[in-house]
Coordinates of C-alpha atoms in Angstrom, one line a residue:
M1 CA -61.6 -44.2 17.0
T2 CA -62.4 -47.5 15.1
A3 CA -60.0 -50.4 14.7
A4 CA -59.9 -49.7 10.9
Q5 CA -58.8 -46.1 11.6
N6 CA -56.1 -47.2 14.0
T7 CA -54.8 -49.7 11.4
A8 CA -54.8 -47.1 8.7
S9 CA -53.0 -44.6 10.9
A10 CA -50.4 -47.3 11.9
A11 CA -49.9 -48.0 8.2
N12 CA -49.2 -44.4 7.5
I13 CA -46.6 -44.2 10.4
I14 CA -44.8 -47.4 9.1
A15 CA -44.8 -46.0 5.6
L16 CA -42.9 -42.9 6.5
P17 CA -39.4 -42.8 4.7
A18 CA -36.4 -43.4 7.0
T19 CA -34.3 -40.3 6.1
E20 CA -30.8 -39.8 7.1
S21 CA -31.8 -37.1 9.6
A22 CA -34.3 -39.5 11.2
K23 CA -31.6 -42.2 11.5
A24 CA -29.3 -39.6 13.1
L25 CA -32.0 -38.7 15.6
R26 CA -32.6 -42.3 16.5
D27 CA -28.9 -43.0 16.9
S28 CA -28.5 -40.0 19.2
R29 CA -29.3 -39.9 22.9
P30 CA -32.9 -40.9 23.7
L31 CA -35.2 -38.1 24.6
R32 CA -36.0 -38.1 28.3
L33 CA -39.4 -36.9 29.2
L34 CA -41.8 -37.0 32.2
T35 CA -45.5 -36.7 32.8
C36 CA -46.6 -34.4 35.6
G37 CA -49.7 -32.6 36.9
S38 CA -52.3 -32.9 39.5
V39 CA -53.9 -36.1 40.9
D40 CA -56.1 -38.2 38.6
D41 CA -55.3 -36.3 35.5
G42 CA -54.4 -39.5 33.7
K43 CA -50.6 -39.6 33.7
S44 CA -50.2 -43.3 34.1
T45 CA -53.0 -44.0 31.6
L46 CA -51.4 -41.7 29.0
I47 CA -48.0 -43.5 29.2
G48 CA -49.6 -46.9 29.2
R49 CA -51.6 -46.0 26.1
L50 CA -48.4 -44.6 24.5
L51 CA -46.6 -47.9 25.2
W52 CA -49.5 -49.9 23.9
D53 CA -49.9 -48.0 20.7
T54 CA -46.2 -47.9 19.9
K55 CA -46.1 -51.7 20.3
A56 CA -43.7 -51.4 23.3
V57 CA -45.7 -53.9 25.3
K58 CA -44.5 -57.4 24.9
E59 CA -46.9 -60.4 24.6
D60 CA -46.4 -61.6 28.1
Q61 CA -46.9 -58.1 29.5
A62 CA -50.1 -57.7 27.5
A63 CA -51.4 -61.0 28.8
T64 CA -50.6 -60.0 32.4
L65 CA -52.3 -56.6 31.8
Q66 CA -55.5 -58.3 30.5
R67 CA -55.5 -60.6 33.5
D68 CA -54.9 -57.8 36.0
S69 CA -57.5 -55.6 34.4
T70 CA -60.3 -58.2 35.0
G71 CA -63.1 -56.4 36.6
K72 CA -61.5 -53.0 35.9
Q73 CA -62.4 -52.7 32.3
N74 CA -64.0 -49.4 31.3
D75 CA -67.1 -48.9 29.2
L76 CA -65.0 -49.4 26.0
G77 CA -63.8 -52.8 27.2
L78 CA -60.1 -51.5 27.2
P79 CA -57.6 -52.8 29.8
D80 CA -56.4 -50.5 32.6
F81 CA -53.4 -49.0 30.9
A82 CA -52.2 -47.4 34.2
L83 CA -51.3 -50.9 35.5
L84 CA -48.3 -50.9 33.0
L85 CA -46.8 -48.2 35.2
D86 CA -48.2 -48.6 38.7
G87 CA -46.3 -51.7 39.9
L88 CA -46.4 -51.1 43.7
Q89 CA -49.1 -52.9 45.6
A90 CA -50.1 -49.7 47.3
E91 CA -50.4 -48.0 43.9
R92 CA -52.7 -50.7 42.6
E93 CA -54.8 -50.8 45.7
Q94 CA -55.3 -47.1 45.9
G95 CA -55.3 -46.4 42.2
I96 CA -52.6 -43.7 42.5
T97 CA -49.0 -43.2 41.6
I98 CA -46.5 -43.0 44.5
D99 CA -43.0 -43.6 43.1
V100 CA -41.4 -42.6 39.8
A101 CA -41.7 -45.4 37.1
Y102 CA -39.4 -45.3 34.1
R103 CA -40.3 -47.0 30.8
Y104 CA -38.7 -47.2 27.4
F105 CA -40.3 -47.0 23.9
S106 CA -39.4 -46.0 20.4
T107 CA -40.9 -45.1 17.0
D108 CA -39.4 -45.3 13.6
K109 CA -37.8 -41.9 14.1
R110 CA -36.7 -41.9 17.7
S111 CA -36.2 -43.6 21.1
F112 CA -37.6 -42.3 24.4
I113 CA -37.2 -42.7 28.2
V114 CA -40.3 -41.7 30.0
A115 CA -40.9 -41.1 33.7
D116 CA -44.3 -41.4 35.2
T117 CA -44.4 -39.1 38.3
P118 CA -47.0 -38.9 41.1
G119 CA -49.5 -36.1 41.3
H120 CA -50.2 -36.1 45.0
E121 CA -48.8 -33.1 46.8
Q122 CA -47.1 -35.3 49.5
Y123 CA -45.0 -37.0 46.7
T124 CA -43.7 -33.7 45.2
R125 CA -40.1 -34.9 46.0
N126 CA -40.7 -37.9 43.7
M127 CA -41.9 -35.6 40.9
A128 CA -38.7 -33.4 41.4
T129 CA -36.6 -36.5 41.0
G130 CA -38.2 -37.4 37.7
A131 CA -37.8 -33.8 36.4
S132 CA -34.1 -33.5 37.3
T133 CA -33.0 -35.5 34.2
A134 CA -35.8 -34.7 31.8
D135 CA -35.5 -32.9 28.5
L136 CA -39.3 -32.3 28.1
A137 CA -42.3 -32.2 30.4
I138 CA -45.8 -33.5 29.5
L139 CA -48.1 -31.5 31.8
L140 CA -51.5 -33.2 32.1
V141 CA -54.6 -31.2 32.8
D142 CA -58.1 -32.6 33.3
A143 CA -60.3 -30.8 30.6
R144 CA -63.1 -30.6 33.2
A145 CA -61.0 -29.1 36.0
G146 CA -58.6 -26.8 34.2
I147 CA -55.3 -25.4 35.8
L148 CA -55.0 -26.3 39.5
E149 CA -52.4 -25.3 42.1
Q150 CA -50.6 -28.6 41.8
T151 CA -50.4 -28.1 38.0
R152 CA -48.7 -24.8 38.7
R153 CA -46.4 -26.4 41.3
H154 CA -45.2 -29.1 39.0
A155 CA -44.8 -26.6 36.1
T156 CA -42.7 -24.4 38.3
I157 CA -40.5 -27.2 39.6
A158 CA -39.9 -28.4 36.1
S159 CA -38.9 -25.0 34.9
L160 CA -36.6 -24.4 37.9
L161 CA -34.9 -27.7 37.0
G162 CA -34.1 -26.4 33.6
I163 CA -36.9 -27.9 31.4
K164 CA -37.9 -25.4 28.7
Q165 CA -40.1 -27.6 26.5
F166 CA -43.6 -28.3 27.7
V167 CA -46.5 -30.3 26.1
L168 CA -49.8 -29.2 27.7
A169 CA -51.9 -32.4 27.4
V170 CA -55.5 -31.4 28.0
N171 CA -56.7 -34.9 28.8
K172 CA -60.2 -36.4 29.1
I173 CA -61.5 -34.1 26.4
D174 CA -64.0 -36.7 25.6
L175 CA -65.7 -36.1 28.9
T176 CA -66.4 -32.5 27.9
N177 CA -68.0 -33.6 24.6
Y178 CA -64.8 -32.4 22.9
D179 CA -65.3 -28.8 23.9
R180 CA -63.1 -26.6 21.8
A181 CA -63.7 -23.4 23.8
G182 CA -62.7 -25.1 27.1
F183 CA -59.5 -26.4 25.5
E184 CA -58.6 -23.0 24.2
K185 CA -59.2 -21.3 27.6
I186 CA -57.0 -23.9 29.4
S187 CA -54.3 -23.4 26.8
H188 CA -54.4 -19.6 27.1
D189 CA -54.4 -19.7 30.9
F190 CA -51.4 -22.0 31.1
K191 CA -49.4 -20.1 28.5
E192 CA -49.8 -16.9 30.5
F193 CA -48.6 -18.6 33.6
A194 CA -45.7 -20.3 31.8
L195 CA -44.5 -16.9 30.5
S196 CA -44.0 -15.8 34.1
L197 CA -41.7 -18.8 34.5
G198 CA -39.7 -17.9 31.4
V199 CA -41.1 -20.9 29.4
K200 CA -42.0 -20.1 25.8
Q201 CA -41.9 -23.5 24.0
I202 CA -45.4 -24.9 24.7
T203 CA -47.4 -27.3 22.6
A204 CA -51.1 -27.7 23.7
I205 CA -52.8 -30.9 22.6
P206 CA -56.4 -32.0 23.3
M207 CA -56.5 -35.7 23.9
S208 CA -58.2 -38.7 25.4
A209 CA -55.5 -41.0 26.8
L210 CA -58.0 -43.7 27.4
K211 CA -59.3 -43.8 23.9
G212 CA -55.9 -43.0 22.4
E213 CA -57.1 -39.9 20.5
N214 CA -54.2 -37.6 19.6
V215 CA -51.7 -39.7 21.5
V216 CA -50.2 -41.9 18.8
Y217 CA -53.2 -41.8 16.4
S218 CA -55.0 -38.7 15.2
G219 CA -58.3 -37.7 16.8
K220 CA -59.6 -35.7 13.8
A221 CA -62.7 -37.9 13.6
T222 CA -63.9 -36.5 16.9
M223 CA -61.9 -33.2 16.9
P224 CA -62.0 -31.8 13.4
W225 CA -61.3 -28.4 14.8
Y226 CA -57.8 -29.4 16.0
S227 CA -55.2 -29.4 13.2
G228 CA -52.1 -29.8 15.2
Q229 CA -49.8 -32.8 15.8
T230 CA -50.4 -35.8 17.9
L231 CA -48.3 -36.3 21.1
V232 CA -45.9 -38.8 19.5
E233 CA -45.3 -36.5 16.5
T234 CA -44.5 -33.6 18.9
L235 CA -42.1 -35.8 20.9
E236 CA -40.3 -36.9 17.7
Q237 CA -39.4 -33.3 16.9
A238 CA -38.3 -32.2 20.4
T239 CA -34.7 -31.5 21.2
V240 CA -32.5 -32.9 24.0
R241 CA -30.9 -30.4 26.4
S242 CA -27.9 -28.6 24.9
G243 CA -24.4 -29.4 26.2
Q244 CA -23.3 -27.8 29.5
A245 CA -21.8 -24.3 29.1
T246 CA -18.8 -25.1 31.4
G247 CA -15.3 -26.5 31.0
F248 CA -14.0 -29.8 32.4
R249 CA -15.4 -30.9 35.7
L250 CA -14.6 -34.1 37.7
S251 CA -15.8 -34.5 41.2
V252 CA -13.4 -36.9 42.9
Q253 CA -15.2 -40.0 44.3
R254 CA -12.2 -42.1 45.2
V255 CA -8.4 -41.9 45.3
S256 CA -7.0 -45.1 43.8
R257 CA -3.7 -46.4 45.1
P258 CA -3.3 -50.0 44.0
G259 CA 0.5 -49.7 44.4
E260 CA 3.3 -47.3 45.2
S261 CA 3.8 -46.4 41.5
F262 CA 0.2 -45.4 40.7
R263 CA -2.1 -42.7 42.1
G264 CA -5.3 -41.9 40.3
Y265 CA -8.4 -39.9 40.9
Q266 CA -11.7 -41.6 40.0
G267 CA -15.1 -40.1 39.2
T268 CA -17.6 -39.4 36.4
V269 CA -16.9 -36.4 34.1
A270 CA -19.6 -33.9 35.0
G271 CA -18.9 -31.4 32.2
G272 CA -16.6 -30.5 29.3
S273 CA -13.8 -32.8 28.1
V274 CA -10.2 -33.6 29.0
K275 CA -7.2 -35.1 27.3
P276 CA -3.6 -35.9 28.3
G277 CA -1.5 -32.7 28.5
D278 CA -4.4 -30.5 29.6
S279 CA -3.7 -28.2 32.6
V280 CA -6.2 -28.6 35.5
M281 CA -6.8 -27.1 38.9
I282 CA -7.9 -28.9 42.1
L283 CA -10.5 -27.0 44.0
P284 CA -10.9 -25.7 46.6
S285 CA -7.1 -25.8 47.3
G286 CA -6.2 -24.1 44.0
M287 CA -3.3 -26.4 43.2
V288 CA -2.4 -26.8 39.5
A289 CA -1.2 -29.9 37.6
N290 CA -1.2 -31.4 34.1
V291 CA -3.1 -34.5 33.0
S292 CA -0.7 -37.4 32.5
K293 CA -3.0 -40.3 31.7
I294 CA -6.8 -41.1 31.4
V295 CA -7.6 -44.7 32.4
T296 CA -10.8 -46.7 32.3
F297 CA -11.5 -50.2 33.5
D298 CA -10.1 -51.8 30.3
L299 CA -7.9 -49.3 28.5
V300 CA -6.0 -46.0 28.4
R301 CA -7.9 -43.3 26.6
N302 CA -6.9 -40.3 24.5
A303 CA -9.8 -38.2 25.8
A304 CA -12.9 -38.2 28.0
V305 CA -16.1 -36.3 27.8
A306 CA -19.2 -35.7 30.1
G307 CA -20.7 -38.9 31.3
D308 CA -17.5 -41.0 31.1
A309 CA -16.3 -42.8 34.3
I310 CA -12.6 -42.4 34.4
T311 CA -9.4 -42.5 36.5
L312 CA -7.4 -39.3 36.0
V313 CA -3.6 -39.5 36.6
L314 CA -1.7 -36.3 37.1
D315 CA 1.9 -35.5 36.3
R316 CA 2.9 -34.5 39.9
Q317 CA 2.0 -35.4 43.5
V318 CA -0.8 -33.2 44.8
D319 CA -3.1 -33.3 47.8
V320 CA -6.5 -34.5 46.4
S321 CA -9.3 -36.0 48.5
R322 CA -12.7 -37.3 47.9
G323 CA -15.1 -34.4 47.4
D324 CA -12.5 -32.2 45.7
M325 CA -13.2 -31.1 42.1
I326 CA -10.7 -31.2 39.3
V327 CA -11.5 -28.5 36.7
S328 CA -10.1 -27.0 33.5
I329 CA -7.7 -24.2 34.4
D330 CA -9.2 -21.8 31.8
S331 CA -12.9 -22.3 32.8
Q332 CA -13.4 -22.6 36.5
P333 CA -16.5 -22.9 38.7
Q334 CA -17.3 -20.4 41.5
V335 CA -15.6 -20.8 44.8
G336 CA -16.9 -19.1 47.9
L337 CA -18.5 -19.2 51.4
S338 CA -21.9 -17.9 50.4
F339 CA -24.2 -18.8 47.5
D340 CA -27.8 -18.0 46.4
A341 CA -30.0 -20.9 45.6
Q342 CA -33.6 -22.0 44.9
I343 CA -34.9 -25.0 46.8
V344 CA -38.0 -27.3 47.1
A345 CA -38.8 -28.3 50.7
L346 CA -39.5 -32.0 50.9
Q347 CA -40.3 -32.8 54.5
P348 CA -43.1 -31.8 56.9
E349 CA -40.8 -29.8 59.2
G350 CA -39.7 -27.7 56.2
I351 CA -36.5 -25.5 56.3
L352 CA -35.7 -23.8 59.6
P353 CA -33.9 -20.4 59.4
G354 CA -30.4 -20.6 60.8
K355 CA -30.4 -24.3 61.2
R356 CA -27.3 -26.2 60.2
Y357 CA -27.7 -28.9 57.6
W358 CA -25.5 -31.2 55.6
L359 CA -25.3 -30.2 52.0
K360 CA -24.4 -32.9 49.5
S361 CA -23.4 -32.1 45.9
G362 CA -21.7 -34.8 43.9
S363 CA -19.2 -36.6 46.2
R364 CA -18.7 -33.6 48.5
R365 CA -20.6 -33.1 51.8
Q366 CA -20.4 -29.9 53.8
R367 CA -22.0 -28.1 56.7
V368 CA -24.2 -25.3 55.7
Q369 CA -26.5 -22.7 57.3
V370 CA -29.7 -22.0 55.3
Q371 CA -31.4 -18.6 55.4
P372 CA -34.8 -18.5 53.6
L373 CA -35.3 -15.2 51.7
S374 CA -38.6 -15.6 49.8
Q375 CA -41.2 -18.1 48.7
L376 CA -43.0 -18.4 45.4
E377 CA -46.8 -17.8 45.5
L378 CA -48.1 -20.3 43.0
K379 CA -51.4 -18.5 42.3
S380 CA -49.8 -15.1 41.5
G381 CA -46.3 -16.1 40.5
A382 CA -44.9 -13.5 42.9
W383 CA -41.9 -14.1 45.3
N384 CA -43.0 -13.1 48.8
H385 CA -40.8 -12.6 51.8
A386 CA -40.4 -15.7 53.9
E387 CA -38.7 -16.5 57.1
R388 CA -39.4 -20.3 57.0
L389 CA -40.2 -22.7 54.2
Y390 CA -42.7 -25.4 54.8
M391 CA -43.2 -28.7 53.0
N392 CA -43.5 -28.4 49.2
A393 CA -42.6 -24.7 49.3
I394 CA -40.5 -23.3 46.5
G395 CA -38.1 -20.7 47.9
K396 CA -35.0 -18.6 47.4
V397 CA -32.4 -19.1 50.1
R398 CA -28.9 -18.0 51.1
L399 CA -26.3 -20.8 51.7
S400 CA -23.5 -20.0 54.2
F401 CA -20.6 -22.4 54.5
D402 CA -17.8 -22.8 57.1
E403 CA -15.4 -23.9 54.4
A404 CA -15.0 -23.0 50.8
A405 CA -17.7 -24.5 48.5
V406 CA -17.4 -25.1 44.8
F407 CA -20.4 -24.8 42.4
D408 CA -21.4 -23.8 38.9
P409 CA -24.8 -22.1 38.4
Y410 CA -27.4 -24.7 37.7
D411 CA -28.3 -23.3 34.4
Q412 CA -24.7 -23.8 33.3
N413 CA -24.1 -27.3 34.7
R414 CA -26.8 -29.4 36.3
A415 CA -24.3 -31.9 37.8
T416 CA -22.2 -29.3 39.6
G417 CA -25.1 -26.8 40.4
A418 CA -27.5 -29.2 42.1
F419 CA -27.6 -30.3 45.7
I420 CA -29.6 -31.9 48.5
L421 CA -30.0 -30.8 52.1
I422 CA -29.8 -33.5 54.8
D423 CA -31.0 -33.1 58.4
P424 CA -28.1 -34.2 60.6
E425 CA -30.4 -35.3 63.3
T426 CA -32.6 -37.6 61.3
N427 CA -30.6 -38.2 58.1
N428 CA -33.7 -37.3 56.1
T429 CA -33.3 -35.4 52.8
V430 CA -35.2 -32.2 53.6
A431 CA -34.8 -30.3 50.3
G432 CA -33.4 -30.4 46.8
G433 CA -31.9 -27.3 45.3
M434 CA -30.2 -25.5 42.5
V435 CA -27.4 -22.9 42.9
T436 CA -28.1 -19.6 41.1
G437 CA -24.8 -17.9 41.8
K438 CA -22.2 -16.8 44.4
R439 CA -22.9 -14.0 46.8
T440 CA -19.9 -11.6 46.7
D441 CA -18.8 -9.7 49.8
I442 CA -15.7 -7.7 49.1
S443 CA -15.2 -7.0 52.8
G444 CA -14.7 -10.7 53.5
L445 CA -16.9 -10.3 56.6
R446 CA -19.9 -12.3 57.6
S447 CA -21.9 -12.7 60.8
S448 CA -22.5 -16.1 62.4
D449 CA -24.1 -16.6 65.9
A450 CA -23.2 -13.0 67.0
R451 CA -19.6 -13.6 66.0
V452 CA -17.7 -12.0 63.1
V453 CA -15.9 -14.4 60.8
L454 CA -13.1 -12.7 58.9
S455 CA -11.7 -14.4 55.8
L456 CA -8.2 -13.4 54.9
P457 CA -5.2 -14.6 52.9
A458 CA -3.2 -17.1 54.9
D459 CA -0.2 -14.9 55.6
L460 CA -2.3 -12.0 56.8
A461 CA -4.6 -14.3 58.8
D462 CA -1.5 -15.7 60.7
Q463 CA -0.4 -12.2 61.6
I464 CA -3.8 -11.2 62.9
M465 CA -4.2 -14.4 65.0
A466 CA -0.8 -13.8 66.5
S467 CA -1.6 -10.3 67.7
E468 CA -2.4 -9.5 71.3
L469 CA -5.6 -7.6 70.3
F470 CA -7.0 -10.7 68.7
A471 CA -6.1 -12.9 71.6
S472 CA -8.1 -10.6 73.9
R473 CA -11.2 -10.7 71.7
R474 CA -11.4 -14.3 70.5
H475 CA -15.0 -14.5 71.8
E476 CA -16.1 -11.8 69.3
A477 CA -14.3 -12.8 66.2
E478 CA -13.0 -15.7 64.2
V479 CA -10.3 -15.6 61.5
R480 CA -10.4 -18.1 58.7
R481 CA -7.5 -18.7 56.2
M482 CA -8.6 -18.3 52.6
T483 CA -7.3 -20.7 50.0
A484 CA -5.2 -19.4 47.1
A485 CA -8.2 -19.8 44.8
E486 CA -10.5 -17.8 47.1
A487 CA -7.9 -15.0 47.5
A488 CA -7.5 -14.8 43.7
D489 CA -11.2 -14.9 43.2
L490 CA -11.8 -12.1 45.8
W491 CA -9.1 -10.0 44.2
S492 CA -10.7 -10.5 40.8
D493 CA -14.1 -9.4 42.1
A494 CA -12.6 -6.4 43.8
S495 CA -10.7 -5.3 40.7
G496 CA -13.8 -5.6 38.6
D497 CA -15.7 -3.2 41.0
I498 CA -13.0 -0.5 40.8

């Protein structure tokens, strides 16, 4: 594209009327997006070009880019746009992306936060980090290579993390002489694969990130056969993730006691809203109280919503500790000892069946036993039986806890449905996961290390443990007292099955 064409296109963008709806969009939360895909598909170059053409690169940054690009200019004499993202020394030396880089830019219609994630298989955990907060994924594919295994892996992880909007950026189309048939085949193949993931909102765009064709400015001069939108036009019309489908959630991070007359529970609201007078429940204990006051660092508030950091004051003295969750009484999360989840293994040793890990979710940390059930076969999209999950494997597992755990399904609340697994021997984060739901067992029985664990209401548990029969068979069985919330939940499940 010529400089004159670029100038004309820029003039057209600037001349667009600033409607009230556009202003509302720009005033709303920025769209969070990430670039993902296989190695050397041009992710950093694409974002660099996006920043350059939207005038998000300041003069001093532009001067530094020109200086750092000395000796690296391409045949077009353009700077190495990837250097705007790849700031680590190892990234610049090797010409790869290792860590997630976040950048900010805006157009007349909207503002954006973009995450550049690595394509190497060994850095899959970094890609998952970038995807965990994104509203939309730009999945890059080299027009010469087509859909690769790493392309499928990144698309699968993004969909598991709740991303339902994809832009398939078929990059380096200029290196195929703008081959329309090749673009359409890649688009068709990916859409078939995406349907197996439950993703239906896909926009395929042929582009050259290096030349800037179909990124911010139109590439019709070289691709007259493409009549769709540019990348930036597509992003301007994308939607942010909808609000969470749960009630009030506050994971307690700290109990505040500055004096005898004040006791508050501090944390960030992870879902819903709360106001003074609302009835809440503390989980997993099941105790109930009313909200007396909502305090922030500088004022007393009439209400709080998701994302607010607050101190919650209750109307009575209750036993609340770090890691407990305060929830709305009419919309409660799931409480139980066993949950189903999907995880991504992040370390070379993978996930060992039956091994005990630390599970951290919000401010709560618990011991958990992980049982792999199946693993996703990326080529076919099938879930195959698996007894162990190795590095980068995407699997379904069963989580078994010693004490009551509290979760929402991830598709209802990301903050209260996500977790990480930590190896207690090395303190390494070995997996990231998403809870899909609670495993219900009406009998209250589960097996652990050849012993039976019997979960019973507290009064019945005390009677059983006091019996002579139990005293003679302690090596075979263990009795655990259920909380009031668990007992009520179990009764509700049992009643529903009758």
